[in-house]
Amino acid sequence: MYFTIREFLGLDDEFHHIVTGIANCTLAWEAIKSIKATMDRACFMRLADESSPESLIEQHYKIYRSLEQRDQNAAKEAIHLHLIEMVSTLATIATRDTDWFELSK
Protein backbone atom coordinates (compact mmCIF):
# COMPACT_ATOMS: atom_id res chain seq x y z
CA MET A 1 0.00 0.00 0.00
CA TYR A 2 1.54 3.30 -1.09
CA PHE A 3 0.23 6.80 -0.45
CA THR A 4 1.70 10.17 -1.22
CA ILE A 5 2.10 12.41 1.84
CA ARG A 6 -0.90 14.48 0.69
CA GLU A 7 -3.06 11.38 0.32
CA PHE A 8 -1.92 10.10 3.71
CA LEU A 9 -2.71 13.43 5.40
CA GLY A 10 -6.17 13.50 3.82
CA LEU A 11 -6.91 9.96 5.00
CA ASP A 12 -5.45 10.78 8.42
CA ASP A 13 -7.79 13.77 8.74
CA GLU A 14 -10.75 11.67 7.67
CA PHE A 15 -9.90 8.92 10.17
CA HIS A 16 -9.62 11.33 13.09
CA HIS A 17 -12.77 13.19 12.10
CA ILE A 18 -14.78 9.96 11.83
CA VAL A 19 -13.50 8.54 15.13
CA THR A 20 -14.14 11.76 17.06
CA GLY A 21 -17.56 12.03 15.40
CA ILE A 22 -18.52 8.49 16.38
CA ALA A 23 -17.37 9.23 19.92
CA ASN A 24 -19.41 12.44 19.80
CA CYS A 25 -16.34 14.27 21.04
CA THR A 26 -16.07 17.55 19.20
CA LEU A 27 -13.49 18.75 21.73
CA ALA A 28 -11.10 16.01 20.59
CA TRP A 29 -11.59 16.98 16.93
CA GLU A 30 -10.99 20.65 17.81
CA ALA A 31 -7.78 19.69 19.65
CA ILE A 32 -6.59 17.67 16.65
CA LYS A 33 -7.37 20.53 14.26
CA SER A 34 -5.50 22.98 16.51
CA ILE A 35 -2.22 21.08 16.11
CA LYS A 36 -2.87 20.02 12.52
CA ALA A 37 -0.64 22.60 10.85
CA THR A 38 2.33 21.65 13.03
CA MET A 39 1.80 17.93 12.54
CA ASP A 40 1.33 18.33 8.78
CA ARG A 41 4.53 20.39 8.56
CA ALA A 42 6.39 17.72 10.53
CA CYS A 43 4.93 15.04 8.28
CA PHE A 44 6.03 16.81 5.11
CA MET A 45 9.47 17.54 6.50
CA ARG A 46 10.57 14.49 8.42
CA LEU A 47 7.84 12.29 9.86
CA ALA A 48 8.83 9.35 7.70
CA ASP A 49 12.31 9.53 9.26
CA GLU A 50 10.83 9.16 12.75
CA SER A 51 7.48 7.34 12.32
CA SER A 52 6.73 5.49 9.14
CA PRO A 53 3.31 6.05 7.57
CA GLU A 54 2.88 2.28 7.72
CA SER A 55 3.36 2.40 11.50
CA LEU A 56 0.76 5.15 11.81
CA ILE A 57 -1.67 3.23 9.61
CA GLU A 58 -1.16 0.16 11.83
CA GLN A 59 -1.85 2.29 14.92
CA HIS A 60 -5.03 3.62 13.34
CA TYR A 61 -6.08 0.09 12.43
CA LYS A 62 -5.63 -1.04 16.06
CA ILE A 63 -7.74 1.89 17.22
CA TYR A 64 -10.41 1.07 14.64
CA ARG A 65 -10.47 -2.66 15.50
CA SER A 66 -10.75 -2.01 19.23
CA LEU A 67 -13.62 0.42 18.65
CA GLU A 68 -15.31 -1.99 16.27
CA GLN A 69 -15.07 -4.71 18.92
CA ARG A 70 -16.25 -2.25 21.59
CA ASP A 71 -13.17 -3.05 23.65
CA GLN A 72 -12.69 0.08 25.76
CA ASN A 73 -9.42 -1.04 27.33
CA ALA A 74 -7.87 -1.93 23.99
CA ALA A 75 -9.10 1.37 22.50
CA LYS A 76 -7.64 3.40 25.37
CA GLU A 77 -4.33 1.57 25.06
CA ALA A 78 -4.19 1.95 21.25
CA ILE A 79 -5.03 5.66 21.43
CA HIS A 80 -2.54 6.18 24.26
CA LEU A 81 0.28 4.51 22.29
CA HIS A 82 -0.61 6.55 19.20
CA LEU A 83 -0.49 9.79 21.16
CA ILE A 84 2.81 8.87 22.82
CA GLU A 85 4.39 8.19 19.44
CA MET A 86 3.06 11.45 17.99
CA VAL A 87 4.34 13.53 20.92
CA SER A 88 7.70 11.75 20.89
CA THR A 89 8.08 12.15 17.13
CA LEU A 90 7.16 15.81 17.22
CA ALA A 91 9.54 16.47 20.13
CA THR A 92 12.39 14.76 18.27
CA ILE A 93 11.75 16.78 15.13
CA ALA A 94 11.32 20.05 17.05
CA THR A 95 14.58 19.47 18.96
CA ARG A 96 16.53 18.61 15.82
CA ASP A 97 15.00 21.27 13.57
CA THR A 98 14.30 24.20 15.90
CA ASP A 99 14.10 26.71 13.05
CA TRP A 100 10.93 24.98 11.78
CA PHE A 101 9.01 25.67 14.97
CA GLU A 102 8.00 28.90 16.62
CA LEU A 103 8.57 28.77 20.34
CA SER A 104 5.78 30.07 22.57
CA LYS A 105 6.79 32.87 24.88
CSV table of C-alpha atoms in Angstrom, one decimal:
chain,number,residue,atom,x,y,z
A,1,MET,CA,0.0,0.0,0.0
A,2,TYR,CA,1.5,3.3,-1.1
A,3,PHE,CA,0.2,6.8,-0.4
A,4,THR,CA,1.7,10.2,-1.2
A,5,ILE,CA,2.1,12.4,1.8
A,6,ARG,CA,-0.9,14.5,0.7
A,7,GLU,CA,-3.1,11.4,0.3
A,8,PHE,CA,-1.9,10.1,3.7
A,9,LEU,CA,-2.7,13.4,5.4
A,10,GLY,CA,-6.2,13.5,3.8
A,11,LEU,CA,-6.9,10.0,5.0
A,12,ASP,CA,-5.4,10.8,8.4
A,13,ASP,CA,-7.8,13.8,8.7
A,14,GLU,CA,-10.7,11.7,7.7
A,15,PHE,CA,-9.9,8.9,10.2
A,16,HIS,CA,-9.6,11.3,13.1
A,17,HIS,CA,-12.8,13.2,12.1
A,18,ILE,CA,-14.8,10.0,11.8
A,19,VAL,CA,-13.5,8.5,15.1
A,20,THR,CA,-14.1,11.8,17.1
A,21,GLY,CA,-17.6,12.0,15.4
A,22,ILE,CA,-18.5,8.5,16.4
A,23,ALA,CA,-17.4,9.2,19.9
A,24,ASN,CA,-19.4,12.4,19.8
A,25,CYS,CA,-16.3,14.3,21.0
A,26,THR,CA,-16.1,17.6,19.2
A,27,LEU,CA,-13.5,18.8,21.7
A,28,ALA,CA,-11.1,16.0,20.6
A,29,TRP,CA,-11.6,17.0,16.9
A,30,GLU,CA,-11.0,20.6,17.8
A,31,ALA,CA,-7.8,19.7,19.6
A,32,ILE,CA,-6.6,17.7,16.7
A,33,LYS,CA,-7.4,20.5,14.3
A,34,SER,CA,-5.5,23.0,16.5
A,35,ILE,CA,-2.2,21.1,16.1
A,36,LYS,CA,-2.9,20.0,12.5
A,37,ALA,CA,-0.6,22.6,10.8
A,38,THR,CA,2.3,21.6,13.0
A,39,MET,CA,1.8,17.9,12.5
A,40,ASP,CA,1.3,18.3,8.8
A,41,ARG,CA,4.5,20.4,8.6
A,42,ALA,CA,6.4,17.7,10.5
A,43,CYS,CA,4.9,15.0,8.3
A,44,PHE,CA,6.0,16.8,5.1
A,45,MET,CA,9.5,17.5,6.5
A,46,ARG,CA,10.6,14.5,8.4
A,47,LEU,CA,7.8,12.3,9.9
A,48,ALA,CA,8.8,9.3,7.7
A,49,ASP,CA,12.3,9.5,9.3
A,50,GLU,CA,10.8,9.2,12.8
A,51,SER,CA,7.5,7.3,12.3
A,52,SER,CA,6.7,5.5,9.1
A,53,PRO,CA,3.3,6.1,7.6
A,54,GLU,CA,2.9,2.3,7.7
A,55,SER,CA,3.4,2.4,11.5
A,56,LEU,CA,0.8,5.1,11.8
A,57,ILE,CA,-1.7,3.2,9.6
A,58,GLU,CA,-1.2,0.2,11.8
A,59,GLN,CA,-1.8,2.3,14.9
A,60,HIS,CA,-5.0,3.6,13.3
A,61,TYR,CA,-6.1,0.1,12.4
A,62,LYS,CA,-5.6,-1.0,16.1
A,63,ILE,CA,-7.7,1.9,17.2
A,64,TYR,CA,-10.4,1.1,14.6
A,65,ARG,CA,-10.5,-2.7,15.5
A,66,SER,CA,-10.8,-2.0,19.2
A,67,LEU,CA,-13.6,0.4,18.6
A,68,GLU,CA,-15.3,-2.0,16.3
A,69,GLN,CA,-15.1,-4.7,18.9
A,70,ARG,CA,-16.3,-2.2,21.6
A,71,ASP,CA,-13.2,-3.0,23.7
A,72,GLN,CA,-12.7,0.1,25.8
A,73,ASN,CA,-9.4,-1.0,27.3
A,74,ALA,CA,-7.9,-1.9,24.0
A,75,ALA,CA,-9.1,1.4,22.5
A,76,LYS,CA,-7.6,3.4,25.4
A,77,GLU,CA,-4.3,1.6,25.1
A,78,ALA,CA,-4.2,1.9,21.3
A,79,ILE,CA,-5.0,5.7,21.4
A,80,HIS,CA,-2.5,6.2,24.3
A,81,LEU,CA,0.3,4.5,22.3
A,82,HIS,CA,-0.6,6.5,19.2
A,83,LEU,CA,-0.5,9.8,21.2
A,84,ILE,CA,2.8,8.9,22.8
A,85,GLU,CA,4.4,8.2,19.4
A,86,MET,CA,3.1,11.5,18.0
A,87,VAL,CA,4.3,13.5,20.9
A,88,SER,CA,7.7,11.7,20.9
A,89,THR,CA,8.1,12.1,17.1
A,90,LEU,CA,7.2,15.8,17.2
A,91,ALA,CA,9.5,16.5,20.1
A,92,THR,CA,12.4,14.8,18.3
A,93,ILE,CA,11.7,16.8,15.1
A,94,ALA,CA,11.3,20.0,17.0
A,95,THR,CA,14.6,19.5,19.0
A,96,ARG,CA,16.5,18.6,15.8
A,97,ASP,CA,15.0,21.3,13.6
A,98,THR,CA,14.3,24.2,15.9
A,99,ASP,CA,14.1,26.7,13.0
A,100,TRP,CA,10.9,25.0,11.8
A,101,PHE,CA,9.0,25.7,15.0
A,102,GLU,CA,8.0,28.9,16.6
A,103,LEU,CA,8.6,28.8,20.3
A,104,SER,CA,5.8,30.1,22.6
A,105,LYS,CA,6.8,32.9,24.9
